[in-house]
Every structure is written in structure tokens, then in C-alpha cells.
Amino acid sequence: MPAVTVENPLTLPRVAAPAEARQRPVLAVTTAPGGLEGEGFPVRRAFAGIDYKHLDPFIMMDQMGEVEYAPGEPKGTPWHPHRGFETVTYIIDGVFDHQDSQGGGGTITNGDTQWMTAGSGLLHIEAPPESLVISGGLFHGLQLWVNLPKKDKMMPPRYQDIRGGQVQLLTSPDGGALLRVIAGELDGHAGPGITHTPITMVHATLAPGAEITLPWREDFNGLAYVLAGRGAVGAERRPIHLGQTAVFGAGSSLAVRADEKQDSHTPDLEVVLLGGRPIREPMAHYGPFVMNTRAELQQAFEDFQNGRLGTIPAVHGMSEGGM
């Protein structure tokens, strides 16, 4: 980890917050509980315990792995429905195949992102390819759920397959950090992800002792989740480590620093930075559906049960859970 990198970050555009930028304070640091998803692969629930008012427009995020599978162990999800939001699946290491009931799908690997706008609804499956199941190997990624505003919840489903080579690469003034802008923009540099809800998603790698202070839109919230390593966040340098999420308060910049010494198996601090403009609409969330009212949730379940979200080959079977 990570899959997308460069030999000399100083060849990249450099980003830093202006001196007069107001640093965001750290409101809380939470620790993600572990669990199992789909057919039994390990996840960390990154946003567990965080009030939705600090997450909006994000709903949930799971860190999948990092796990080294033995031959025969790799697992995925069964067929499952979605409606009313977007799933963002970012594969750092490993391979995942995805397929839907409308004929869409593909393979994502090492630094790729699959952005699925579920909209009005579809059935979906994610699984490791047969070759990985046979061989085993490293698997590590993220899945983020992004809410859709009421006006877009019933839009036609859409896919974006974003290859690792398409992300916008940036660095800090001293070259100590590599910033991968997957969606949104950072200091005018736009990532490839096209979003209905304005967000910024950045995967940052900080060398030991490196520090970044980045400009951050004041109308966005701010979150930082640690994929690996340890460091500190905010002007107060609040400690943070693997599996923890920092919630930032108001301001126009956010700061992250890597500890001088990292764990022996983790050379750098790996962190995902997220920001989005809150939708501030009522949210009704149950299982694979995210709507505005309980009545809309009930309608989604009825549509699923009556086959209106699509059909799949009978040999596969279906599940109402999944990611």
C-alpha cells in the first residue's frame, strides 16, 4: 500500500493552505469497531458513533481489510439491492469484480474506484475474481456511501469506473506527502469523480514527520480516517491511529501530521480526507436503502420484493443485506 504512487513527489503541483486560513479544530476522535460484511470479509465501521449532523452528506464508510487471504479464502457479497444514494468502492490492494442487474459492471484493482449511483434502484454483486479465490492474496479497500438529495434519489442508475492513473496527484510544499484527489477538488485541482452531492475525497500518504495543512471549503464538513499508521490532527495535534476517525469543526483549513516513528509494518501514515456540503434533508436509512421518509423505505422494499429493481439469474439467489 498504496497502489498509486510516484518516485519524486516534488514533480507534482504543490498545495498548502494560505497563512490566513482558519484551522479547523478537532471535535472528536472515534475508534471504528470491527465486523464482518457480505460473505464474511472483515471490515472496520469508520463512522460508528459519529452524529449524522457531522457526517452529512456521508452515510457510512467501511475499511475492507487489510487482510492477506490464504488460497480459497477471498470473499465478496451476494446479490443485493440499493436505492437512493451512491456507493464509492476504492480498491487500494487486490481485485474486485462488480456486476449489476442492468448489465453494468467491471473489474477494479490497485488504486481504482468504482462509483455507482444507485438512484432509483438496481441489484448489485461484488466478489473477488476466481483467480484471486484460487491463489489468495492481499485485499484492502474502502466503501463509502454518499447520500443523494431528494431531487436525485430516483434518477437512473449510473456507473463511473475511475482508474488509478486518472486521479489527480498533488504534494505538500516540502514533498513529504502524496495527495490523491479522487473526487471534488483541492486548491483548484479537480479529481475525476463526478458527484451529484458536492464532496471532496482525498487519499493522502504522509512520510514520517511530514505535515500537511490543506485549504478546505468552509461550506463543507471535514473528516479524516486513518487507514494505516499513526499521527496527529488539528492545530492541537490530537493523536490518531489506524481505525480512527477525526471529526473537524468549522474553519477554512485542516491539518494532519505523521508521527516521526511508525509501526514496523507501516512505513507511512495513510489517511482518507473527506468533506461534503451537507444536504440537510430528512434521512430514512434501513439496510440497502436510503430515502427521505419511512413510506419511501417501505416502497423501496416492496419494489425490491416485486422485482422492480431488476432480476438476476435464478442460480445466484439474493440477499437484502450487503454493501
mmCIF file of C-alpha atoms in Angstrom:
data_model
loop_
_atom_site.group_PDB
_atom_site.id
_atom_site.type_symbol
_atom_site.label_atom_id
_atom_site.label_comp_id
_atom_site.label_asym_id
_atom_site.label_seq_id
_atom_site.Cartn_x
_atom_site.Cartn_y
_atom_site.Cartn_z
ATOM 1 C CA MET A 1 0.000 0.000 0.000
ATOM 2 C CA PRO A 2 -0.654 2.315 -1.674
ATOM 3 C CA ALA A 3 -1.129 1.238 -5.279
ATOM 4 C CA VAL A 4 -0.786 4.660 -6.970
ATOM 5 C CA THR A 5 2.420 6.495 -6.163
ATOM 6 C CA VAL A 6 5.289 8.478 -7.730
ATOM 7 C CA GLU A 7 9.057 8.275 -7.229
ATOM 8 C CA ASN A 8 9.551 12.008 -6.733
ATOM 9 C CA PRO A 9 6.522 13.907 -5.346
ATOM 10 C CA LEU A 10 8.314 17.235 -5.924
ATOM 11 C CA THR A 11 7.498 16.890 -9.633
ATOM 12 C CA LEU A 12 3.806 17.323 -8.729
ATOM 13 C CA PRO A 13 1.776 20.514 -8.114
ATOM 14 C CA ARG A 14 2.121 21.654 -4.504
ATOM 15 C CA VAL A 15 -0.746 22.541 -2.195
ATOM 16 C CA ALA A 16 -0.834 24.410 1.104
ATOM 17 C CA ALA A 17 -3.410 26.487 2.915
ATOM 18 C CA PRO A 18 -2.838 30.257 2.853
ATOM 19 C CA ALA A 19 -1.284 31.698 6.007
ATOM 20 C CA GLU A 20 -4.516 33.480 6.993
ATOM 21 C CA ALA A 21 -6.632 30.314 6.732
ATOM 22 C CA ARG A 22 -8.519 29.433 9.914
ATOM 23 C CA GLN A 23 -7.597 25.921 11.068
ATOM 24 C CA ARG A 24 -10.450 23.614 11.893
ATOM 25 C CA PRO A 25 -10.491 22.347 15.476
ATOM 26 C CA VAL A 26 -10.924 18.642 16.202
ATOM 27 C CA LEU A 27 -14.337 17.996 17.721
ATOM 28 C CA ALA A 28 -13.881 14.268 18.326
ATOM 29 C CA VAL A 29 -11.773 11.205 17.546
ATOM 30 C CA THR A 30 -13.664 7.911 17.370
ATOM 31 C CA THR A 31 -12.478 4.310 17.011
ATOM 32 C CA ALA A 32 -14.084 2.070 14.397
ATOM 33 C CA PRO A 33 -15.459 -1.259 15.655
ATOM 34 C CA GLY A 34 -14.694 -4.355 13.618
ATOM 35 C CA GLY A 35 -17.251 -6.559 11.927
ATOM 36 C CA LEU A 36 -17.942 -8.878 9.012
ATOM 37 C CA GLU A 37 -19.660 -7.929 5.764
ATOM 38 C CA GLY A 38 -21.088 -9.803 2.811
ATOM 39 C CA GLU A 39 -19.984 -13.430 2.838
ATOM 40 C CA GLY A 40 -17.638 -12.815 5.756
ATOM 41 C CA PHE A 41 -14.825 -10.416 4.900
ATOM 42 C CA PRO A 42 -13.505 -8.233 7.752
ATOM 43 C CA VAL A 43 -14.389 -4.525 7.900
ATOM 44 C CA ARG A 44 -13.944 -1.544 10.204
ATOM 45 C CA ARG A 45 -17.037 0.666 10.550
ATOM 46 C CA ALA A 46 -15.342 4.040 10.219
ATOM 47 C CA PHE A 47 -18.274 6.278 11.137
ATOM 48 C CA ALA A 48 -19.767 4.254 14.016
ATOM 49 C CA GLY A 49 -20.726 6.515 16.918
ATOM 50 C CA ILE A 50 -20.494 9.802 14.967
ATOM 51 C CA ASP A 51 -23.589 12.025 14.963
ATOM 52 C CA TYR A 52 -25.077 12.266 11.456
ATOM 53 C CA LYS A 53 -25.011 16.072 11.626
ATOM 54 C CA HIS A 54 -21.198 15.813 11.380
ATOM 55 C CA LEU A 55 -21.322 13.200 8.567
ATOM 56 C CA ASP A 56 -23.969 14.637 6.211
ATOM 57 C CA PRO A 57 -23.838 14.019 3.189
ATOM 58 C CA PHE A 58 -21.880 10.834 4.015
ATOM 59 C CA ILE A 59 -23.819 7.903 5.441
ATOM 60 C CA MET A 60 -21.295 5.192 6.279
ATOM 61 C CA MET A 61 -17.798 4.011 5.374
ATOM 62 C CA ASP A 62 -16.194 0.594 5.774
ATOM 63 C CA GLN A 63 -12.488 -0.160 5.594
ATOM 64 C CA MET A 64 -12.342 -3.583 3.929
ATOM 65 C CA GLY A 65 -9.280 -5.458 5.168
ATOM 66 C CA GLU A 66 -6.341 -5.012 5.144
ATOM 67 C CA VAL A 67 -6.236 -8.816 5.003
ATOM 68 C CA GLU A 68 -3.896 -11.396 3.481
ATOM 69 C CA TYR A 69 -6.136 -14.193 2.243
ATOM 70 C CA ALA A 70 -4.988 -17.802 2.043
ATOM 71 C CA PRO A 71 -5.973 -19.765 -1.099
ATOM 72 C CA GLY A 72 -9.738 -20.332 -1.129
ATOM 73 C CA GLU A 73 -10.470 -17.617 1.463
ATOM 74 C CA PRO A 74 -11.310 -14.435 -0.551
ATOM 75 C CA LYS A 75 -14.940 -13.407 -0.127
ATOM 76 C CA GLY A 76 -17.382 -10.884 -1.556
ATOM 77 C CA THR A 77 -21.068 -10.021 -1.245
ATOM 78 C CA PRO A 78 -24.144 -11.851 -2.534
ATOM 79 C CA TRP A 79 -26.599 -10.083 -4.837
ATOM 80 C CA HIS A 80 -28.286 -7.201 -3.014
ATOM 81 C CA PRO A 81 -30.372 -4.096 -3.832
ATOM 82 C CA HIS A 82 -29.602 -0.378 -3.473
ATOM 83 C CA ARG A 83 -31.707 2.764 -3.849
ATOM 84 C CA GLY A 84 -31.358 6.448 -3.020
ATOM 85 C CA PHE A 85 -27.594 7.001 -2.685
ATOM 86 C CA GLU A 86 -24.141 6.402 -4.218
ATOM 87 C CA THR A 87 -21.560 3.751 -3.334
ATOM 88 C CA VAL A 88 -17.885 4.565 -3.793
ATOM 89 C CA THR A 89 -15.628 1.493 -3.744
ATOM 90 C CA TYR A 90 -11.897 2.304 -3.660
ATOM 91 C CA ILE A 91 -9.523 -0.645 -4.018
ATOM 92 C CA ILE A 92 -6.035 0.033 -2.647
ATOM 93 C CA ASP A 93 -4.680 -3.514 -2.989
ATOM 94 C CA GLY A 94 -6.334 -6.523 -4.592
ATOM 95 C CA VAL A 95 -9.039 -7.109 -7.195
ATOM 96 C CA PHE A 96 -12.848 -6.907 -7.082
ATOM 97 C CA ASP A 97 -15.395 -7.713 -9.796
ATOM 98 C CA HIS A 98 -18.746 -5.944 -9.755
ATOM 99 C CA GLN A 99 -21.929 -6.568 -11.717
ATOM 100 C CA ASP A 100 -25.477 -5.225 -11.660
ATOM 101 C CA SER A 101 -28.931 -6.235 -12.845
ATOM 102 C CA GLN A 102 -28.806 -3.699 -15.700
ATOM 103 C CA GLY A 103 -25.764 -5.261 -17.355
ATOM 104 C CA GLY A 104 -23.204 -2.861 -15.895
ATOM 105 C CA GLY A 105 -20.029 -3.852 -14.086
ATOM 106 C CA GLY A 106 -16.337 -4.477 -14.484
ATOM 107 C CA THR A 107 -13.140 -5.120 -12.567
ATOM 108 C CA ILE A 108 -11.359 -2.693 -10.241
ATOM 109 C CA THR A 109 -7.867 -3.182 -8.858
ATOM 110 C CA ASN A 110 -4.881 -1.413 -7.239
ATOM 111 C CA GLY A 111 -5.911 2.239 -6.973
ATOM 112 C CA ASP A 112 -9.150 2.042 -8.989
ATOM 113 C CA THR A 113 -12.504 3.419 -7.839
ATOM 114 C CA GLN A 114 -15.954 2.179 -8.843
ATOM 115 C CA TRP A 115 -18.553 4.904 -8.347
ATOM 116 C CA MET A 116 -22.103 3.593 -8.514
ATOM 117 C CA THR A 117 -25.075 5.953 -8.395
ATOM 118 C CA ALA A 118 -27.862 3.606 -7.343
ATOM 119 C CA GLY A 119 -30.543 6.266 -7.807
ATOM 120 C CA SER A 120 -33.940 4.654 -8.460
ATOM 121 C CA GLY A 121 -32.504 1.247 -7.720
ATOM 122 C CA LEU A 122 -30.783 -1.884 -9.004
ATOM 123 C CA LEU A 123 -29.370 -5.202 -7.848
ATOM 124 C CA HIS A 124 -25.628 -5.480 -7.377
ATOM 125 C CA ILE A 125 -22.927 -8.028 -6.566
ATOM 126 C CA GLU A 126 -19.240 -7.620 -5.649
ATOM 127 C CA ALA A 127 -16.828 -10.541 -5.491
ATOM 128 C CA PRO A 128 -13.157 -11.410 -5.927
ATOM 129 C CA PRO A 129 -12.355 -12.968 -9.312
ATOM 130 C CA GLU A 130 -11.902 -16.741 -9.443
ATOM 131 C CA SER A 131 -8.151 -16.344 -9.907
ATOM 132 C CA LEU A 132 -7.831 -14.493 -6.572
ATOM 133 C CA VAL A 133 -10.020 -17.047 -4.797
ATOM 134 C CA ILE A 134 -7.703 -19.802 -6.031
ATOM 135 C CA SER A 135 -4.425 -18.023 -5.250
ATOM 136 C CA GLY A 136 -5.326 -15.943 -2.203
ATOM 137 C CA GLY A 137 -3.529 -12.648 -1.684
ATOM 138 C CA LEU A 138 -3.715 -9.156 -0.234
ATOM 139 C CA PHE A 139 -7.029 -7.305 -0.196
ATOM 140 C CA HIS A 140 -7.582 -3.773 1.089
ATOM 141 C CA GLY A 141 -10.088 -1.092 0.213
ATOM 142 C CA LEU A 142 -12.859 1.270 1.252
ATOM 143 C CA GLN A 143 -16.543 1.552 0.561
ATOM 144 C CA LEU A 144 -18.162 4.935 1.166
ATOM 145 C CA TRP A 145 -21.901 5.679 0.953
ATOM 146 C CA VAL A 146 -22.817 9.204 -0.199
ATOM 147 C CA ASN A 147 -26.394 10.414 0.165
ATOM 148 C CA LEU A 148 -28.350 11.858 -2.742
ATOM 149 C CA PRO A 149 -30.638 14.865 -2.332
ATOM 150 C CA LYS A 150 -34.363 14.209 -2.650
ATOM 151 C CA LYS A 151 -34.433 15.548 -6.213
ATOM 152 C CA ASP A 152 -31.879 12.934 -7.351
ATOM 153 C CA LYS A 153 -32.916 9.858 -5.361
ATOM 154 C CA MET A 154 -34.946 8.356 -8.215
ATOM 155 C CA MET A 155 -32.577 9.263 -11.048
ATOM 156 C CA PRO A 156 -31.488 6.481 -13.442
ATOM 157 C CA PRO A 157 -28.575 4.393 -12.080
ATOM 158 C CA ARG A 158 -25.087 5.272 -13.357
ATOM 159 C CA TYR A 159 -21.526 3.917 -13.114
ATOM 160 C CA GLN A 160 -18.168 5.621 -13.154
ATOM 161 C CA ASP A 161 -15.071 3.449 -13.339
ATOM 162 C CA ILE A 162 -12.132 5.598 -12.260
ATOM 163 C CA ARG A 163 -8.721 4.071 -12.943
ATOM 164 C CA GLY A 164 -5.849 4.731 -10.552
ATOM 165 C CA GLY A 165 -3.931 6.573 -13.253
ATOM 166 C CA GLN A 166 -6.761 9.107 -13.599
ATOM 167 C CA VAL A 167 -6.640 10.512 -10.056
ATOM 168 C CA GLN A 168 -5.188 13.980 -9.582
ATOM 169 C CA LEU A 169 -1.805 13.712 -7.812
ATOM 170 C CA LEU A 170 -0.555 16.596 -5.666
ATOM 171 C CA THR A 171 2.032 17.099 -2.942
ATOM 172 C CA SER A 172 2.825 19.335 0.020
ATOM 173 C CA PRO A 173 5.363 22.185 -0.277
ATOM 174 C CA ASP A 174 8.250 20.006 1.003
ATOM 175 C CA GLY A 175 7.222 16.883 -0.919
ATOM 176 C CA GLY A 176 6.580 14.943 2.281
ATOM 177 C CA ALA A 177 3.021 13.994 1.364
ATOM 178 C CA LEU A 178 1.376 12.469 -1.696
ATOM 179 C CA LEU A 179 -2.254 13.553 -2.173
ATOM 180 C CA ARG A 180 -4.588 11.597 -4.481
ATOM 181 C CA VAL A 181 -7.708 13.605 -5.307
ATOM 182 C CA ILE A 182 -10.364 11.035 -6.227
ATOM 183 C CA ALA A 183 -13.369 13.368 -6.295
ATOM 184 C CA GLY A 184 -14.043 17.048 -5.848
ATOM 185 C CA GLU A 185 -11.183 19.480 -5.825
ATOM 186 C CA LEU A 186 -8.292 20.633 -3.687
ATOM 187 C CA ASP A 187 -6.914 24.143 -4.196
ATOM 188 C CA GLY A 188 -8.377 24.229 -7.702
ATOM 189 C CA HIS A 189 -7.094 20.777 -8.724
ATOM 190 C CA ALA A 190 -10.057 18.560 -9.613
ATOM 191 C CA GLY A 191 -10.309 14.801 -9.243
ATOM 192 C CA PRO A 192 -12.075 12.611 -11.833
ATOM 193 C CA GLY A 193 -15.110 11.573 -9.753
ATOM 194 C CA ILE A 194 -18.353 13.273 -10.878
ATOM 195 C CA THR A 195 -20.654 13.739 -7.903
ATOM 196 C CA HIS A 196 -24.289 14.776 -7.542
ATOM 197 C CA THR A 197 -23.647 15.919 -3.982
ATOM 198 C CA PRO A 198 -20.602 18.238 -3.817
ATOM 199 C CA ILE A 199 -17.824 16.394 -1.961
ATOM 200 C CA THR A 200 -14.041 16.110 -1.764
ATOM 201 C CA MET A 201 -12.320 12.727 -1.340
ATOM 202 C CA VAL A 202 -8.531 12.576 -0.948
ATOM 203 C CA HIS A 203 -6.225 9.660 -0.075
ATOM 204 C CA ALA A 204 -3.073 11.111 1.492
ATOM 205 C CA THR A 205 0.223 9.364 2.258
ATOM 206 C CA LEU A 206 2.476 11.228 4.718
ATOM 207 C CA ALA A 207 6.097 10.235 5.269
ATOM 208 C CA PRO A 208 7.221 10.015 8.918
ATOM 209 C CA GLY A 209 7.299 13.515 10.399
ATOM 210 C CA ALA A 210 5.555 15.105 7.407
ATOM 211 C CA GLU A 211 2.730 17.577 7.924
ATOM 212 C CA ILE A 212 0.005 18.965 5.660
ATOM 213 C CA THR A 213 -2.247 21.980 6.159
ATOM 214 C CA LEU A 214 -4.744 21.985 3.321
ATOM 215 C CA PRO A 215 -7.310 24.561 2.217
ATOM 216 C CA TRP A 216 -10.816 23.229 2.899
ATOM 217 C CA ARG A 217 -14.109 24.665 1.739
ATOM 218 C CA GLU A 218 -15.863 26.382 4.621
ATOM 219 C CA ASP A 219 -19.287 25.135 3.468
ATOM 220 C CA PHE A 220 -18.050 21.506 3.656
ATOM 221 C CA ASN A 221 -17.745 19.327 6.726
ATOM 222 C CA GLY A 222 -14.375 17.690 7.425
ATOM 223 C CA LEU A 223 -13.419 14.113 8.330
ATOM 224 C CA ALA A 224 -10.121 12.213 8.426
ATOM 225 C CA TYR A 225 -9.943 8.409 8.659
ATOM 226 C CA VAL A 226 -6.642 6.595 9.263
ATOM 227 C CA LEU A 227 -6.102 3.583 7.000
ATOM 228 C CA ALA A 228 -2.646 2.820 8.414
ATOM 229 C CA GLY A 229 -0.033 4.323 10.694
ATOM 230 C CA ARG A 230 -0.278 6.968 13.392
ATOM 231 C CA GLY A 231 -0.112 10.718 13.636
ATOM 232 C CA ALA A 232 -1.970 13.793 14.851
ATOM 233 C CA VAL A 233 -4.725 16.082 13.570
ATOM 234 C CA GLY A 234 -5.694 19.721 14.027
ATOM 235 C CA ALA A 235 -3.763 22.652 15.444
ATOM 236 C CA GLU A 236 -3.965 20.921 18.842
ATOM 237 C CA ARG A 237 -2.222 17.839 17.387
ATOM 238 C CA ARG A 238 -4.768 15.365 18.674
ATOM 239 C CA PRO A 239 -3.291 11.821 18.439
ATOM 240 C CA ILE A 240 -4.887 9.468 15.910
ATOM 241 C CA HIS A 241 -4.055 5.995 14.624
ATOM 242 C CA LEU A 242 -5.233 3.091 12.452
ATOM 243 C CA GLY A 243 -9.013 2.665 12.519
ATOM 244 C CA GLN A 244 -9.796 6.080 13.990
ATOM 245 C CA THR A 245 -11.819 8.965 12.528
ATOM 246 C CA ALA A 246 -11.288 12.631 13.337
ATOM 247 C CA VAL A 247 -14.282 14.976 13.112
ATOM 248 C CA PHE A 248 -13.302 18.573 12.366
ATOM 249 C CA GLY A 249 -15.207 21.706 13.305
ATOM 250 C CA ALA A 250 -15.631 24.901 11.304
ATOM 251 C CA GLY A 251 -12.751 26.611 9.509
ATOM 252 C CA SER A 252 -11.009 27.042 6.158
ATOM 253 C CA SER A 253 -8.120 24.566 6.510
ATOM 254 C CA LEU A 254 -7.341 21.231 8.140
ATOM 255 C CA ALA A 255 -4.031 19.838 9.377
ATOM 256 C CA VAL A 256 -2.639 16.306 9.598
ATOM 257 C CA ARG A 257 0.814 15.258 10.795
ATOM 258 C CA ALA A 258 2.548 11.869 10.680
ATOM 259 C CA ASP A 259 4.470 10.684 13.738
ATOM 260 C CA GLU A 260 8.238 10.525 13.389
ATOM 261 C CA LYS A 261 8.129 6.799 14.162
ATOM 262 C CA GLN A 262 5.629 4.472 12.520
ATOM 263 C CA ASP A 263 4.872 0.802 13.153
ATOM 264 C CA SER A 264 7.374 -1.636 11.662
ATOM 265 C CA HIS A 265 4.849 -2.926 9.073
ATOM 266 C CA THR A 266 3.555 0.568 8.176
ATOM 267 C CA PRO A 267 6.188 2.925 6.745
ATOM 268 C CA ASP A 268 3.851 5.939 6.343
ATOM 269 C CA LEU A 269 0.647 7.490 7.648
ATOM 270 C CA GLU A 270 -2.238 6.681 5.267
ATOM 271 C CA VAL A 271 -5.344 8.810 5.712
ATOM 272 C CA VAL A 272 -8.557 9.459 3.782
ATOM 273 C CA LEU A 273 -9.800 13.060 3.948
ATOM 274 C CA LEU A 274 -13.483 13.665 3.276
ATOM 275 C CA GLY A 275 -15.584 16.787 3.009
ATOM 276 C CA GLY A 276 -19.034 17.479 1.630
ATOM 277 C CA ARG A 277 -21.745 20.090 1.550
ATOM 278 C CA PRO A 278 -24.467 18.922 3.941
ATOM 279 C CA ILE A 279 -27.798 18.108 2.281
ATOM 280 C CA ARG A 280 -29.802 18.899 5.434
ATOM 281 C CA GLU A 281 -32.865 16.896 4.423
ATOM 282 C CA PRO A 282 -34.676 14.228 6.460
ATOM 283 C CA MET A 283 -32.999 10.828 6.070
ATOM 284 C CA ALA A 284 -34.591 7.411 6.470
ATOM 285 C CA HIS A 285 -31.987 4.623 6.259
ATOM 286 C CA TYR A 286 -32.586 0.912 6.569
ATOM 287 C CA GLY A 287 -30.339 -1.782 5.156
ATOM 288 C CA PRO A 288 -29.533 -1.107 1.489
ATOM 289 C CA PHE A 289 -31.977 1.795 1.051
ATOM 290 C CA VAL A 290 -31.524 5.485 1.945
ATOM 291 C CA MET A 291 -34.614 7.628 1.411
ATOM 292 C CA ASN A 292 -36.289 10.673 2.982
ATOM 293 C CA THR A 293 -39.288 9.039 4.678
ATOM 294 C CA ARG A 294 -40.337 5.695 6.151
ATOM 295 C CA ALA A 295 -43.042 5.457 3.485
ATOM 296 C CA GLU A 296 -40.371 5.714 0.777
ATOM 297 C CA LEU A 297 -38.371 2.981 2.526
ATOM 298 C CA GLN A 298 -41.437 0.735 2.553
ATOM 299 C CA GLN A 299 -41.966 1.420 -1.144
ATOM 300 C CA ALA A 300 -38.333 0.525 -1.860
ATOM 301 C CA PHE A 301 -38.741 -2.848 -0.110
ATOM 302 C CA GLU A 302 -41.977 -3.513 -1.969
ATOM 303 C CA ASP A 303 -40.349 -2.636 -5.293
ATOM 304 C CA PHE A 304 -37.449 -4.964 -4.492
ATOM 305 C CA GLN A 305 -39.706 -7.831 -3.451
ATOM 306 C CA ASN A 306 -41.803 -7.410 -6.586
ATOM 307 C CA GLY A 307 -38.783 -7.455 -8.904
ATOM 308 C CA ARG A 308 -38.918 -3.770 -9.902
ATOM 309 C CA LEU A 309 -35.230 -3.221 -9.090
ATOM 310 C CA GLY A 310 -34.203 -5.796 -11.681
ATOM 311 C CA THR A 311 -33.720 -9.535 -11.908
ATOM 312 C CA ILE A 312 -30.705 -11.816 -11.784
ATOM 313 C CA PRO A 313 -30.119 -15.391 -12.937
ATOM 314 C CA ALA A 314 -32.022 -17.781 -10.662
ATOM 315 C CA VAL A 315 -28.875 -19.765 -9.830
ATOM 316 C CA HIS A 316 -27.467 -16.864 -7.805
ATOM 317 C CA GLY A 317 -30.179 -16.120 -5.232
ATOM 318 C CA MET A 318 -30.482 -12.781 -3.474
ATOM 319 C CA SER A 319 -29.820 -11.126 -0.128
ATOM 320 C CA GLU A 320 -31.318 -7.973 1.330
ATOM 321 C CA GLY A 321 -28.080 -7.058 3.085
ATOM 322 C CA GLY A 322 -24.661 -6.323 1.687
ATOM 323 C CA MET A 323 -22.679 -3.285 0.834
#
